[in-house]
Every structure is written in structure tokens, then in C-alpha cells.
Coordinates of C-alpha atoms (C1' of nucleotides) in Angstrom, one line a residue:
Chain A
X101 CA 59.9 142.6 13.3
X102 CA 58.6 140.7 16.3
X103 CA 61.2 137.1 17.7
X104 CA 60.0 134.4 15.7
X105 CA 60.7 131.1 17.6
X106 CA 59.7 127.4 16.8
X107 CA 56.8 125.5 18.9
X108 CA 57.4 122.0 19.3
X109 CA 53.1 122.0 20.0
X110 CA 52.7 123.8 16.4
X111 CA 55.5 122.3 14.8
X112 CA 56.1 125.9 12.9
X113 CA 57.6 129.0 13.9
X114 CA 55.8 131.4 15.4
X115 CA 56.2 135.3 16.4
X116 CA 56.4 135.8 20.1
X117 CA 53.6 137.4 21.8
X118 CA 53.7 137.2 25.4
X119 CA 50.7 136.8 27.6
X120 CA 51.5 140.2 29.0
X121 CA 53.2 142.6 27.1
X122 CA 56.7 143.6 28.2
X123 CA 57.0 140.3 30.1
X124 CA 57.9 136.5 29.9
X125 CA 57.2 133.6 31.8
X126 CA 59.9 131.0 31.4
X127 CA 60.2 127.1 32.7
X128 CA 63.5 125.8 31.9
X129 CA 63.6 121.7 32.9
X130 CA 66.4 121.8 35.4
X131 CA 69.1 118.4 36.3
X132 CA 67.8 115.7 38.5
X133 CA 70.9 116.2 41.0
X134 CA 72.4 112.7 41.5
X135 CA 75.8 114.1 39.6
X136 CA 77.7 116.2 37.9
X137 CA 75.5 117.3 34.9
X138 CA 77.2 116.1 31.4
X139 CA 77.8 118.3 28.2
X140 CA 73.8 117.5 26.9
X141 CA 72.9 119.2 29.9
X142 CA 75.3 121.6 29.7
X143 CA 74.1 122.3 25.7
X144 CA 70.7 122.7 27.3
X145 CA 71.3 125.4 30.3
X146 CA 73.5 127.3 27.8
X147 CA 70.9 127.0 25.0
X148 CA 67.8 128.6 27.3
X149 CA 70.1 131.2 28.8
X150 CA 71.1 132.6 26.3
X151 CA 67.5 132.5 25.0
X152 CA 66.6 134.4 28.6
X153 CA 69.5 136.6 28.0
X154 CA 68.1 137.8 24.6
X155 CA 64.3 137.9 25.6
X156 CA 65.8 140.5 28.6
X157 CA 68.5 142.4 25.7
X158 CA 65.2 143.0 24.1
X159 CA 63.7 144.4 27.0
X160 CA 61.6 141.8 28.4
X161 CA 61.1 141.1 31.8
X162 CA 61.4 137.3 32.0
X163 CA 60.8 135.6 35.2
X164 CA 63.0 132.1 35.0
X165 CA 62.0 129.1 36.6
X166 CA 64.5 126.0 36.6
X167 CA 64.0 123.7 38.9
X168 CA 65.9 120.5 40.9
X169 CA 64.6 117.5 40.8
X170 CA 66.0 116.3 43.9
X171 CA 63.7 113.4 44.6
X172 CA 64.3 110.6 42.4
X173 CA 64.9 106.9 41.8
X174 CA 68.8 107.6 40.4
X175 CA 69.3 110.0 43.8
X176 CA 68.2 107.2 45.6
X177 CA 70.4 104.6 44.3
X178 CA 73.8 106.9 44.2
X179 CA 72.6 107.4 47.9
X180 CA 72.8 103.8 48.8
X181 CA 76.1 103.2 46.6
X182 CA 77.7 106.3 48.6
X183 CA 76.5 104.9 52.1
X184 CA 74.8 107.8 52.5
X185 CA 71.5 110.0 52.5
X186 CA 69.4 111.3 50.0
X187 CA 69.3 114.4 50.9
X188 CA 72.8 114.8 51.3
X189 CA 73.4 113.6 47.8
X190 CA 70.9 116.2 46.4
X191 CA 72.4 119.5 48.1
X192 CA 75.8 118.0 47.4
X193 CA 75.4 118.1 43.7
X194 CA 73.0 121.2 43.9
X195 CA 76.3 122.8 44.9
X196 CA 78.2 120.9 42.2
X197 CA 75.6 122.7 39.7
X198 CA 76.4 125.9 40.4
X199 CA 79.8 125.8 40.4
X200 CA 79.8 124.7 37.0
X201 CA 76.9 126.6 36.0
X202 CA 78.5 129.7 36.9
X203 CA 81.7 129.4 35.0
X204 CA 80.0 128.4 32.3
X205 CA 78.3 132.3 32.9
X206 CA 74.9 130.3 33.1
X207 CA 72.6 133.4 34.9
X208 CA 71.0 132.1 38.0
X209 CA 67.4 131.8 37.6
X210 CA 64.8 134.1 39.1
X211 CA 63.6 130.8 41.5
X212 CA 65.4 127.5 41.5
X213 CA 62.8 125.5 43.1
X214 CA 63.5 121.9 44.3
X215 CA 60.7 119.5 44.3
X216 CA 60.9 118.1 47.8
X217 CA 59.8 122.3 48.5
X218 CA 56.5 121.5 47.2
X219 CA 55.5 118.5 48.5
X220 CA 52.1 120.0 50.2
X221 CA 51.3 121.5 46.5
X222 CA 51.9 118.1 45.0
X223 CA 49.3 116.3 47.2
X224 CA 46.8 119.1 46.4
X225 CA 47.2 118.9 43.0
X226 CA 46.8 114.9 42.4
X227 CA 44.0 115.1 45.0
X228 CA 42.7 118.0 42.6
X229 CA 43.0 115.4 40.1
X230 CA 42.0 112.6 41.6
X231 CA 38.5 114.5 42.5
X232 CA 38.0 115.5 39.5
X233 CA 38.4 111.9 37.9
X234 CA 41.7 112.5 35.6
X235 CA 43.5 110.0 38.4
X236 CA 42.8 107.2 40.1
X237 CA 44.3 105.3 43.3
X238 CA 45.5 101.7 43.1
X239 CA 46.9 100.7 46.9
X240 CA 49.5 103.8 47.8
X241 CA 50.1 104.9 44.2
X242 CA 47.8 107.2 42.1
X243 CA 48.2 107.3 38.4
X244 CA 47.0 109.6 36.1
X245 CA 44.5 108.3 33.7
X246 CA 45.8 109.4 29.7
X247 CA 42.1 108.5 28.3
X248 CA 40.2 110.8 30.8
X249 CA 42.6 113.9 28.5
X250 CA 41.4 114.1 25.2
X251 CA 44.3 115.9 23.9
X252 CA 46.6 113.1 25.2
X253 CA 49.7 113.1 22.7
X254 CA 49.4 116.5 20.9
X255 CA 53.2 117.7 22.3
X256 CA 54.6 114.7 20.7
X257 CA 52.2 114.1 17.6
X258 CA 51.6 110.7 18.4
X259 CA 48.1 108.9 19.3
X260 CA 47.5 106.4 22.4
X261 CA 46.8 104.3 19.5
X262 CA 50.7 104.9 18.1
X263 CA 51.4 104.2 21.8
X264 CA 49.1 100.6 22.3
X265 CA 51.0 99.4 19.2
X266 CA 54.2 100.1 20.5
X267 CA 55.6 96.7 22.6
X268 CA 57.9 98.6 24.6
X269 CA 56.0 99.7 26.6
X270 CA 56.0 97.5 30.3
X271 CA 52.5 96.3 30.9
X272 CA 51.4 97.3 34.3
X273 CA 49.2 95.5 36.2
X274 CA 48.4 97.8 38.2
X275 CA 47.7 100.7 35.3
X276 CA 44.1 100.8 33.7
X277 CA 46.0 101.6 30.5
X278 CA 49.7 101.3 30.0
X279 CA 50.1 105.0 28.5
X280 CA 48.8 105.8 32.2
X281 CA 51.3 107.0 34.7
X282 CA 52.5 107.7 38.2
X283 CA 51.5 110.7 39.8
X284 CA 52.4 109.3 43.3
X285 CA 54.7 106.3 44.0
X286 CA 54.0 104.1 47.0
X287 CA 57.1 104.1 49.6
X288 CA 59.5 101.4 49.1
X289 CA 60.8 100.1 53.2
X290 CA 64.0 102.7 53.4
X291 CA 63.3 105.5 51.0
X292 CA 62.5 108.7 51.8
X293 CA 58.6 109.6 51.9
X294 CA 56.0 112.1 53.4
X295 CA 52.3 111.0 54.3
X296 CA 49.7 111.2 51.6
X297 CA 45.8 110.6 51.6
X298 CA 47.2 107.5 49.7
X299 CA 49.4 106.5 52.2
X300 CA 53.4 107.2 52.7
X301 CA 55.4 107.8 49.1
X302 CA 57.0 110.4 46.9
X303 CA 55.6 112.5 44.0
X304 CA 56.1 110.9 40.2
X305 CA 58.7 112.7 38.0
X306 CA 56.5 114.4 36.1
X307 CA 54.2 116.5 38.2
X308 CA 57.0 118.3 40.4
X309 CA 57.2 120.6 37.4
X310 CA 53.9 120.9 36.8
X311 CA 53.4 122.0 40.1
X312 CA 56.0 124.1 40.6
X313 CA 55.3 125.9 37.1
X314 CA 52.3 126.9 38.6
X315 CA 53.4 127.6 42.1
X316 CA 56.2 130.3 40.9
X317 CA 54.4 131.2 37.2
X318 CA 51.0 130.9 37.4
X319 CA 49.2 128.0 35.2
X320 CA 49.8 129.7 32.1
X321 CA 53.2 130.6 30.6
X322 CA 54.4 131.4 28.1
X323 CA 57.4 129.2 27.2
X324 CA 58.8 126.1 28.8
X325 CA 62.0 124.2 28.1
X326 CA 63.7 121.1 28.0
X327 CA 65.7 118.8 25.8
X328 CA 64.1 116.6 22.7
X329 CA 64.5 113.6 24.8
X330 CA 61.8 115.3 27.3
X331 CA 58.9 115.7 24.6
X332 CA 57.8 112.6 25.3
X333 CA 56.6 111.8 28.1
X334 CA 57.6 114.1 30.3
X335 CA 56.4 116.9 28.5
X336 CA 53.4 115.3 27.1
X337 CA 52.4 113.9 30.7
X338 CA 52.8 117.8 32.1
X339 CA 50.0 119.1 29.7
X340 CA 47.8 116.2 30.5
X341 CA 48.1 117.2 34.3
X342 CA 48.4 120.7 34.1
X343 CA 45.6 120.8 31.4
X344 CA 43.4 118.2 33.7
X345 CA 43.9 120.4 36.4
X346 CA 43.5 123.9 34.9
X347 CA 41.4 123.4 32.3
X348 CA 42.7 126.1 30.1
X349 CA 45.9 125.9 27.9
X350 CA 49.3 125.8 30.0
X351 CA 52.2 126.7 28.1
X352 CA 52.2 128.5 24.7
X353 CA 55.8 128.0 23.5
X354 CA 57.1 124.8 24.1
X355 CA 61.2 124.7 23.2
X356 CA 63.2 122.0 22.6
X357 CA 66.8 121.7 22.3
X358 CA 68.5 119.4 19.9
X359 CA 71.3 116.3 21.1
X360 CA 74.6 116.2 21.8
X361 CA 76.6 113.7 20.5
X362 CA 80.2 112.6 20.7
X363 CA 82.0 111.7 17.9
X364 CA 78.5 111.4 16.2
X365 CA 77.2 108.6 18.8
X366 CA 74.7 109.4 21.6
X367 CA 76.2 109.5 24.7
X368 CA 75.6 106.5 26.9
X369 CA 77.5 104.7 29.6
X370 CA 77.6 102.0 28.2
X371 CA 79.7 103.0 25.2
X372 CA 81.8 104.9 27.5
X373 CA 81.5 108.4 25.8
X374 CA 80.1 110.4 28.7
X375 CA 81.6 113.6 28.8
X376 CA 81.1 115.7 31.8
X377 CA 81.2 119.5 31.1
X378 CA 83.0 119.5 34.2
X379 CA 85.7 117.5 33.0
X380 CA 86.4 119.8 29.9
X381 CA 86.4 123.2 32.0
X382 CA 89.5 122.0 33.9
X383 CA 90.9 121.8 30.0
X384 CA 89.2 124.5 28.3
X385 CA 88.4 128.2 29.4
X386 CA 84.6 128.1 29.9
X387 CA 84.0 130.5 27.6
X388 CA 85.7 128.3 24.6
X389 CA 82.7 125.7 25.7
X390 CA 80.1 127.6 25.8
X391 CA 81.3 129.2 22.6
X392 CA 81.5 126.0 20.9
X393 CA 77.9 124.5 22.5
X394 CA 76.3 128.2 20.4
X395 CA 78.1 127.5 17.3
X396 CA 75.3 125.5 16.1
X397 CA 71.6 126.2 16.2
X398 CA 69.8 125.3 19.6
X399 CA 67.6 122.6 18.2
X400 CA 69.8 121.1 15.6
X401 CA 72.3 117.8 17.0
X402 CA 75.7 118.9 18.0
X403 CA 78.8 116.7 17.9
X404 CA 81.5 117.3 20.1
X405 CA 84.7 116.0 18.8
X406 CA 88.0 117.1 20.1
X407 CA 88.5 118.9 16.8
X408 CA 85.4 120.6 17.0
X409 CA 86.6 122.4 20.3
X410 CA 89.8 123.1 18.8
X411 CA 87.9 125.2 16.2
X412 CA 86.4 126.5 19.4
X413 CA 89.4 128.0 20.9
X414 CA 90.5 129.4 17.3
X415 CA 87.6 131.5 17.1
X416 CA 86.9 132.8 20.4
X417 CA 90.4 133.5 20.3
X418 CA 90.0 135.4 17.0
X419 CA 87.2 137.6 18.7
X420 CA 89.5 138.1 22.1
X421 CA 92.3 139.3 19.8
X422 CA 90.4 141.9 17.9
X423 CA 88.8 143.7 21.7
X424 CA 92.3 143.0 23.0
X425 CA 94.2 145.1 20.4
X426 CA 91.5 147.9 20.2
X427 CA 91.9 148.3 23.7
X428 CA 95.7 148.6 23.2
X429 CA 95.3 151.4 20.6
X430 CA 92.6 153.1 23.3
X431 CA 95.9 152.6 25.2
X432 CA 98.4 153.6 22.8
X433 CA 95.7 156.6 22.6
X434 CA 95.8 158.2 26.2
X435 CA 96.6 162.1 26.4
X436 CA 100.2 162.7 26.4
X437 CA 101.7 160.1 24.1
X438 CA 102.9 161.4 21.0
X439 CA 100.7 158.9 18.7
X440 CA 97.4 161.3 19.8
X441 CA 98.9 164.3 18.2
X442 CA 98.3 162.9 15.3
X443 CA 94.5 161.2 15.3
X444 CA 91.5 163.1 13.8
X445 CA 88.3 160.8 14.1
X446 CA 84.9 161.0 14.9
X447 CA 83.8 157.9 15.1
X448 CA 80.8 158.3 12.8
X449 CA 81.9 155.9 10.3
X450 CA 82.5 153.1 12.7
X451 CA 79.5 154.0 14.6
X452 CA 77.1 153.3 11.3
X453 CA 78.7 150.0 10.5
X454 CA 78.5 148.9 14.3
X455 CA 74.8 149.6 14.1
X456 CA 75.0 147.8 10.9
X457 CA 76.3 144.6 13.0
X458 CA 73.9 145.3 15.3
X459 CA 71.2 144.6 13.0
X460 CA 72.4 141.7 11.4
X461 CA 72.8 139.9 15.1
X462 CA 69.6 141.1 16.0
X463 CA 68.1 139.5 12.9
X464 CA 69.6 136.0 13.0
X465 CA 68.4 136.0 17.1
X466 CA 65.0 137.0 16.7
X467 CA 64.9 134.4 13.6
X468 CA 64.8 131.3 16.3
X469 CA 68.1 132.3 18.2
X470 CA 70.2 131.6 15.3
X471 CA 73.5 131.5 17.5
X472 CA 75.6 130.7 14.8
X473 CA 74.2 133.1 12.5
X474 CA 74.6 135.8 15.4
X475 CA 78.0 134.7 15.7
X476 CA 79.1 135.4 12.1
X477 CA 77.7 138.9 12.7
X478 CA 80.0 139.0 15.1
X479 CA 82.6 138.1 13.0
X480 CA 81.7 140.4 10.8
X481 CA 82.4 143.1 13.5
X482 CA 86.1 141.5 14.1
X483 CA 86.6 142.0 10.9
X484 CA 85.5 145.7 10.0
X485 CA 86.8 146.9 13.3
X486 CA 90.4 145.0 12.7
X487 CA 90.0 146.7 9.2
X488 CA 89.9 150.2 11.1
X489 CA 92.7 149.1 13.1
X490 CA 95.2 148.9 10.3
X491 CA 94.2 153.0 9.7
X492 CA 96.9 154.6 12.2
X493 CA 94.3 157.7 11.9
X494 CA 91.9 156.2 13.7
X495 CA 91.4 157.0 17.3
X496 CA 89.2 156.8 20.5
X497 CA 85.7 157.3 19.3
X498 CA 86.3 154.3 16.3
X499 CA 87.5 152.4 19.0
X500 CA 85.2 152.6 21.1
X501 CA 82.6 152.0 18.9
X502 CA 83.5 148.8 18.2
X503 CA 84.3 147.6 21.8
X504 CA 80.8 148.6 22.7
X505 CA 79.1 146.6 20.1
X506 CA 81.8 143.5 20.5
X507 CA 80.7 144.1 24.4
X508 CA 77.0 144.0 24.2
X509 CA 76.8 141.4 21.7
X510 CA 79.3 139.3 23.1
X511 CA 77.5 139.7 26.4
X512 CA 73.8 138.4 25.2
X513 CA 75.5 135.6 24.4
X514 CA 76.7 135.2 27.6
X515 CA 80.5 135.6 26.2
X516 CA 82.0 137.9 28.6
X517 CA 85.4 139.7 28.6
X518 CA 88.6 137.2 28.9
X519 CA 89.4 136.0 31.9
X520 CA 92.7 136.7 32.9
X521 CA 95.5 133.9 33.6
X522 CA 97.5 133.1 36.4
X523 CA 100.7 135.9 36.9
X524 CA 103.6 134.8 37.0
X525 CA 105.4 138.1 36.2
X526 CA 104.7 141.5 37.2
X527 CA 103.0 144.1 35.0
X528 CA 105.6 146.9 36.2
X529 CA 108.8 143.7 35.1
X530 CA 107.1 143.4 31.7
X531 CA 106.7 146.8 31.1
X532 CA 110.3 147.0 32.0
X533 CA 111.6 144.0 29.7
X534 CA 110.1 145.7 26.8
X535 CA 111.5 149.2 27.7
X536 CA 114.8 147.1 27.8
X537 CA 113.7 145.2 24.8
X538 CA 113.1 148.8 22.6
X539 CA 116.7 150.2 23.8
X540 CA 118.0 146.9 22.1
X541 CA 116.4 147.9 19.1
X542 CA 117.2 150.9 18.6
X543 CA 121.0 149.8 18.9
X544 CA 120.0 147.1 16.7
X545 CA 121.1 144.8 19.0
X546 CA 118.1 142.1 17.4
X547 CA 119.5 139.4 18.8
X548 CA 119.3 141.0 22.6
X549 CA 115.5 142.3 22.1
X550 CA 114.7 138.5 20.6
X551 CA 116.4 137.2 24.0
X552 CA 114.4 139.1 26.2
X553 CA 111.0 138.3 24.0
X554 CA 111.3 134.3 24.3
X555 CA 112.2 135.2 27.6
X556 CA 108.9 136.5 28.1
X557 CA 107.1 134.4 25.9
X558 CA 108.6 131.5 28.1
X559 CA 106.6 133.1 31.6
X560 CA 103.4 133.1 29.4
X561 CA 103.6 136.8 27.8
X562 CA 103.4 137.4 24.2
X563 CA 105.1 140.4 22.4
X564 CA 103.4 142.0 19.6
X565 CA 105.1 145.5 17.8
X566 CA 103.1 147.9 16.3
X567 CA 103.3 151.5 14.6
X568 CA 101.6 152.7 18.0
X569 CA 104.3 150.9 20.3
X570 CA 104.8 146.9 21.3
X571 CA 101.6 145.5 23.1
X572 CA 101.9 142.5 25.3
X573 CA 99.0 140.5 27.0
X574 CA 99.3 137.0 29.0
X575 CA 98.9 133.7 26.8
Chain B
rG186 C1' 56.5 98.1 14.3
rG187 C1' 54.8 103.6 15.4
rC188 C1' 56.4 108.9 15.5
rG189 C1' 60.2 112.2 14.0
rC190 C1' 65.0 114.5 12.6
rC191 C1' 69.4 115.1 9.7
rA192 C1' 72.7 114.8 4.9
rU193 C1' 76.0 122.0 2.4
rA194 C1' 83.7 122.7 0.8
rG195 C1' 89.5 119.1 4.2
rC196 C1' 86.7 120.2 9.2
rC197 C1' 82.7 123.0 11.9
rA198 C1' 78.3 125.4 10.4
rA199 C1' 74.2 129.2 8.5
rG200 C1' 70.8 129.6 4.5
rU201 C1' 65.4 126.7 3.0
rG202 C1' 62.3 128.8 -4.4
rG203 C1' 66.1 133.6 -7.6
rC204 C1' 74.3 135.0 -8.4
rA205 C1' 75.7 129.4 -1.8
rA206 C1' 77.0 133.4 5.1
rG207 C1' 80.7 132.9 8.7
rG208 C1' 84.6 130.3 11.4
rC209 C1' 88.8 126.7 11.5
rA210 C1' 92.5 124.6 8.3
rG211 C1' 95.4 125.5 3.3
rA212 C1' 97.8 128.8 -0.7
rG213 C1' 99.7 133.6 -2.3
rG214 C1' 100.5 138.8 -1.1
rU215 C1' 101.0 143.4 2.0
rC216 C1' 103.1 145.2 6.6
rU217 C1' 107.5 144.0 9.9
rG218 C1' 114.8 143.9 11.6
rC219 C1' 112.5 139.2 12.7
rA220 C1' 108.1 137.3 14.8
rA221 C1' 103.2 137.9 16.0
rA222 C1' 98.7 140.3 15.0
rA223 C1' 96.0 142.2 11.1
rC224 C1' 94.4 143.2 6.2
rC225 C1' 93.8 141.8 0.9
rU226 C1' 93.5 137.9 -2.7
rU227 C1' 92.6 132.8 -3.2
rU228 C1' 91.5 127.1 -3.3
rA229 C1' 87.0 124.3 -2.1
rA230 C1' 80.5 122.3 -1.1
rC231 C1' 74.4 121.7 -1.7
rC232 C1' 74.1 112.4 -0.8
rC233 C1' 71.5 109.9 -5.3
rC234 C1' 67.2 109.4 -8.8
rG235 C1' 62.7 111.4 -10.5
rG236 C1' 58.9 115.3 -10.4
rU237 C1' 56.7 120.6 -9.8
rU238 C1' 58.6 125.5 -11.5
rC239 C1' 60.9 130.4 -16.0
rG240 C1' 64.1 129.0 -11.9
rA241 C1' 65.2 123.9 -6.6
rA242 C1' 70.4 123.2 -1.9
rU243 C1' 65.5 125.0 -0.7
rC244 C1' 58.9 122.3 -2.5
rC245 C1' 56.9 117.0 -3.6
rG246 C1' 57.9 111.5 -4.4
rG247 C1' 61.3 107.5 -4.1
rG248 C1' 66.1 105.7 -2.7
rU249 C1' 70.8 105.5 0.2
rG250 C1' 73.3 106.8 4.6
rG251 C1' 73.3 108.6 9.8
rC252 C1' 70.5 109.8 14.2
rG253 C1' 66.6 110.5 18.0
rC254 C1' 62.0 109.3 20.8
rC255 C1' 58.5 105.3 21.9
rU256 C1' 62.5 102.7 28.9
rC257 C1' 61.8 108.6 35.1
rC258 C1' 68.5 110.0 29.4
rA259 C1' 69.0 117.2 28.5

RNA sequence: GGCGCCAUAGCCAAGUGGCAAGGCAGAGGUCUGCAAAACCUUUAACCCCGGUUCGAAUCCGGGUGGCGCCUCCA
């Protein structure tokens, strides 16, 4: 069974097929750098990384392409409220991407391209355009003309008529047609520009990805990637160019991820509700967030509510628990301990229904990415695995059964291994407490071993008996 | 006005023609000196009205409610 996935160009899903067996060619829509990115964005870098992560789990060689838009109208203005440069803004919050891209375990991409890299390409390609009649120059600013592509509007299922009748739309003087748009913007005094044919200005929003999909991919990929909000027209206006210019189909799988909301509004300034995702990692372990941005399917809304995250922790900390204690029994396990005198286990039980769990994840993934179906298989594994925990007969090979499969799986999702807190006590002075703590009760002194557990619990580390011995880990 | 999406238990969330996953929260039990963890059992749901069908949460029509895009917002 091939990865079925949903094309927002189709409106179906579709099985996968690459252009070239064995490989992938992926453009993810990357932030326009003028701040911290907020929790959409964040839902949107998680969504398609997770997607790369399980294209390359299922052995795909996917070469990822996310760019910075780092030339921009809102970089401009954030500039000039900061009393300072453009570019200086754009590396500045580059940076600022990457920090929280990274503990959010977001994989860097194979090329993050910035648009003011490409400049040269830009010009060629609207001159391409402009050449080949699909654009036409007004002054210092070229627009690209929507009635020159005949399949103007097939992303977004919507005509130019749909569009004409629409009032929103701002009537350009300028524009032959007001579904036309701006392939390159005349200089404004004081912004940053580079010479044109057309005279000094800066490349439109739309065709730096255009370009640079074809600069680092080649004009035909296989999937590109942004949020709903993009489909039109910023997706819409890249097939028109890229299309104009190619004159063969440009992208194959067009994915879209769905909103986030907050408390089931949009997130807007002006209601106040932005949420930066940098603002909840100084709360929340990253993981918990990321987590809680899979728990729902990629293209269906998400709301964040404070509850919701809650949940969040709950379960992630359900799933830490479970590799936590079977690494304590692996512990518990080690040659020389008394407890291994008495294990006789192969593992072949555990093994079958690991592979079992396997399937199931692998199934709801290649069904669309179903996250949250993939994360109720891995439920499923805390569950059967904490099941074989309870059996004092079972041993190494069980065990590590299960923390392999609770590894890998974990790991496509791009939900790695606990991170460990700050220390305030020693391993060697815990290890000593509860050596302390089990002389107490085996005097049954309780009320000294209770003492010297809150003590512990007090620095942060939580005291849990067992038939194997008392386990501890850091809270 | 145009295009489109959504509505499943107290909460979150899969399923999309054949006995309604999973998580969180709640209840009872087992284990334990106690606690924790864990396991077992359990409470509880398909917005409304029509239609198609042997059979609909799932398909179609109509309502109601919520949301998105049509503004260089992911």
C-alpha cells in the first residue's frame, strides 16, 4: 500500500508517486522574518516535518526546500519602527527561527534559501515572462497578466469571473485587470532595492518562491507546502508564473495545512490572541507542543486552549512514563542483581505485537499523515508494553522490544527521548537517600523512609517502589 | 456577494456505508506499609429535519450553529 495524501489541485486523495522513484522534491513555504513566528506557523513547520520525516522513515530521499522571505513590506516597516536596517532585522529573526525551530526538533531543511540570494534569477525570470507576453511593465513595476494563463484559478477553484465579482478587491490603476499582480515593485525613496531593466525595486512576494523552487528543485516537484491561508493567491499566482514560464506542470502535490485558532477565534492582533510559540516554550517542554500541534490531523483547524495543552502534557507524559520504567526494569535487569536469576524471556511475544503497532502507525501515516491516528497506535504500544511490565518474568529482550518501537515511532514524529531537567541533587546523593530510605523500611521505621521521600520529592525527584527495587527519575 | 471548510462523550480527537479508535478527566477494583506508577472493569457521543439504501455518523437535499479565503496573515 503506497502514502495516500490529499491534493489541494485535485481536491481528492491521491497515492504518492514521485517523479523519480526513491526520491522527493519538497517546497515547504517558509516565515517572512520580521518576528518571532507565532503558533500557526509553528503548526505549519511541525506539520511538513513531520511529513519529511515520514517520506525519509519510508525510505525516500527528500530534498527540502523552505525558504526566508526576507524582503518584504512588514520587514521594512519593523525596520523603521526599530531605527534600524532591513537587513539587520531579517538575519536577526532568521536567528530567532532557528532557535525555536530547533527545540521544537523542527529538522533543518536541505537549503534554506532567502530571497534577496536570488535576486539575479528573479529578474531573469520576469524578463522570461515579460518576453514571452505573460507580464507587462507599467513605469518601474511589472505585473503579471492572470488572462494571458488559461488555467488561472484551478489551485483555488475559483474563476477570474468569481474574482471580478468580488468588491474587495483594490482597483488598480495601474493593473490591466485587478486579478493581475506584482512581479516587481518600483523602489519607494529609502527602501532597499537592486537595479532592474525596469528600473531600481524589489521582487513581488510571490515569485521569490517560484524562483527559488526552481533554482534548488528544478521546475517540477513533487509537493509543495504552505498553510490554507496561502492557496490563494499566493499559491495560485506561483502556478501562473511558474506554469507561464515552464510551460509544463510545476508541482504535483500541493499540501495545505489547516488553522490554528485560539480559544476557537483566528488569531489576529487586533483581538489580542497572538500567541507566539516562543512564548509557550519558556512554559511548556517543546516536545508537549509539538505533541499537542500532531494531536489533530494536519489539515483539519486546531484550537489551542490552555486546557488543550494540559491534555498535552498528560499524554506525552503517559508515553515518557511507560519508556522510563522499561528502562528501569532493563536496569533492574543488569547481570549480577538477583531479580535476573529469575527471568526467562525471549522476546518473541513482544516482538510480534511491536510489529503489530508498527503496522497500525504505518497505516494511519500513509493514510494522509493521520498524526492522531498514529498517535493512538502509539498508545496502543504504552499500553501492551506497560501490560508486559506488570509480568515480573519478563526481561531484556521484551523490553527492548518495546523501547525500540516507542523509539522509532516516537522519533518520525519528531518526539524524541525526554529531555532531562535542571540537577539540583546528585545521582550518587539520591541513590544514597533511597539506600537510606530501604534500611528504614526494613526496620519499619515508615515514617523515616516517608521523611527522606518528600525530602526528595521536595528537590524535584520522585520515588516510585517496585517488586524489582524503588526507581526514581527527576520531575 | 463569490469560493470553501467544520459540527462525534465533561474536554481533546480519529473514523467517513455494516457492532463508534485513542488520549485527558470521572467511578470502582487489583497491587502497595503508604504513596506513585501500572493493569483490569466502568460511566459517557455521531447538531436538527427530510431523502437514497437491507443498512447512514459516513452519501444526497434543506436547515441551524461555528470558521476560513476572496486584503503580501501559516
Amino acid at each position: 500500500m503506497s502514502i495516500q495524501l490529499y491534493n489541494t489541485l485535485s481536491g481528492k486523495k491521491e497515492p504518492f508517486v514521485p517523479l523519480h522513484p526513491g526520491k522527493v522534491r519538497f517546497y515547504a513555504c517558509g516565515p517572512t522574518v520580521y518576528n518571532l513566528f507565532h503558533l500557526g506557523n509553528g503548526r505549519m513547520f511541525v506539520a511538513f516535518d513531520t511529513i519529511r520525516r515520514y517520506l525519509e522513515y519510508r525510505g525516500y530521499q527528500v530534498d527540502y526546500v523552505q525558504n526566508f522571505t526576507d524582503v518584504d513590506d512588514k520587514i521594512i516597516q519593523r525596520a523603521n519602527a526599530d531605527g534600524t536596517g532591513v537587513r539587520e532585522i531579517a538575519n536577526r529573526y532568521i536567528e530567532e527561527y532557528f532557535r525555536d525551530a530547533d527545540a521544537l526538533g523542527i529538522k533543518r531543511a536541505t537549503v534554506h534559501p532567502r530571497a534577496t540570494e536570488s535576486i539575479p534569477e528573479i529578474i531573469r525570470f520576469i524578463g522570461d515572462l515579460v518576453t514571452t507576453g505573460y507580464a507587462y511593465v507599467r513605469g518601474s513595476n511589472v505585473y503579471f497578466d492572470t488572462s494571458a494563463f488559461p488555467g488561472y484559478g484551478k489551485l483555488s477553484h475559483r474563476s477570474v469571473e468569481d474574482m471580478r465579482s468580488g468588491f474587495r478587491i483594490d482597483v488598480n490603476e495601474e493593473k490591466q485587470d485587478p486579478a493581475d499582480f506584482a512581479l516587481w515593485k518600483a523602489a519607494k525613496p529609502g527602501e532597499e532595492s537592486w537595479p532592474s531593466p525596469w528600473g531600481e525595486g524589489r521582487p513581488g512576494w510571490h515569485i521569490e518562491c517560484s524562483v527559488m523552487s526552481s533554482k534548488y528543485l528544478g521546475d517540477e516537484i513533487d509537493i509543495h507546502a504552505g498553510g490554507q491561508d496561502l492557496i490563494f493567491p499566493h499559491h495560485e499566482n506561483e502556478i501562473a508564473q511558474s506554469e507561464a514560464h515552464s510551460g509544463h506542470q510545476f508541482v504535483h502535490y500541493w499540501l495545505h495545512n489547516g488553522p490554528l485558532n485560539i480559544n476557537g477565534e483566528k488569531m489576529s492582533k487586533s483581538l489580542g490572541n497572538f500567541i507566539m510559540t516562543r512564548d509557550l516554550l519558556l512554559n511548556r517542554p517543546a516536545r508537549v507542543i509539538r505533541f499537542f500541534l500532531l494531536s489533530a490531523h494536519y489539515r483539519h483547524p486546531l484550537n489551542y486552549t490552555d486546557e488543550g495543552l494540559e491534555q498535552a502534557v498528560q499524554g506525552m507524559e503517559r508515553i515518557d512514563r511507560c519508556l522510563r520504567n522499561l528502562e528501569f526494569r532493563q536496569a533492574a535487569l543488569h547481570p549480577g542483581l538477583e531479580f535476573s536469576q529469575r527471568v526467562g524471556d525471549d522476546g518473541t511475544h513482544a516482538q510480534q505485537r511491536a510489529d503489530g503497532v508498527r503496522s497500525e502507525f504505518v497505516a494511519a501515516m500513509d493514510d494522509d499523515f493521520n498524526t492522531a491516528d498514529a498517535i493512538a497506535a502509539i498508545f496502543e504500544g504504552v499500553r501492551l508494553a506497560n501490560t508486559d511490565l506488570e509480568d515480573a518474568r519478563v526481561g531484556l529482550a521484551s523490553t527492548q522490544a518495546w523501547l525500540n518501537l516507542l523509539r522509532e515511532l516516537l522519533s518520525i514524529l519528531g518526539l524524541h527521548e525526554p529531555e532531562l531537567a535542571a540537577q539540583s541533587v546528585s545521582s550518587a546523593d539520591i541513590e544514597a537517600m533511597i539506600a537510606q530510605r530501604e534500611a528504614a523500611r526494613k526496620r519499619r521505621d515508615f515514617a523515616a523512609a516517608d521523611k527522606l521521600r518528600q525530602d526528595l520529592e521536595n528537590q524535584g525527584v520522585i520515588l516510585e517502589d517496585t517488586l524489582q527495587g524503588t526507581r526514581w527519575f527527576r520531575k
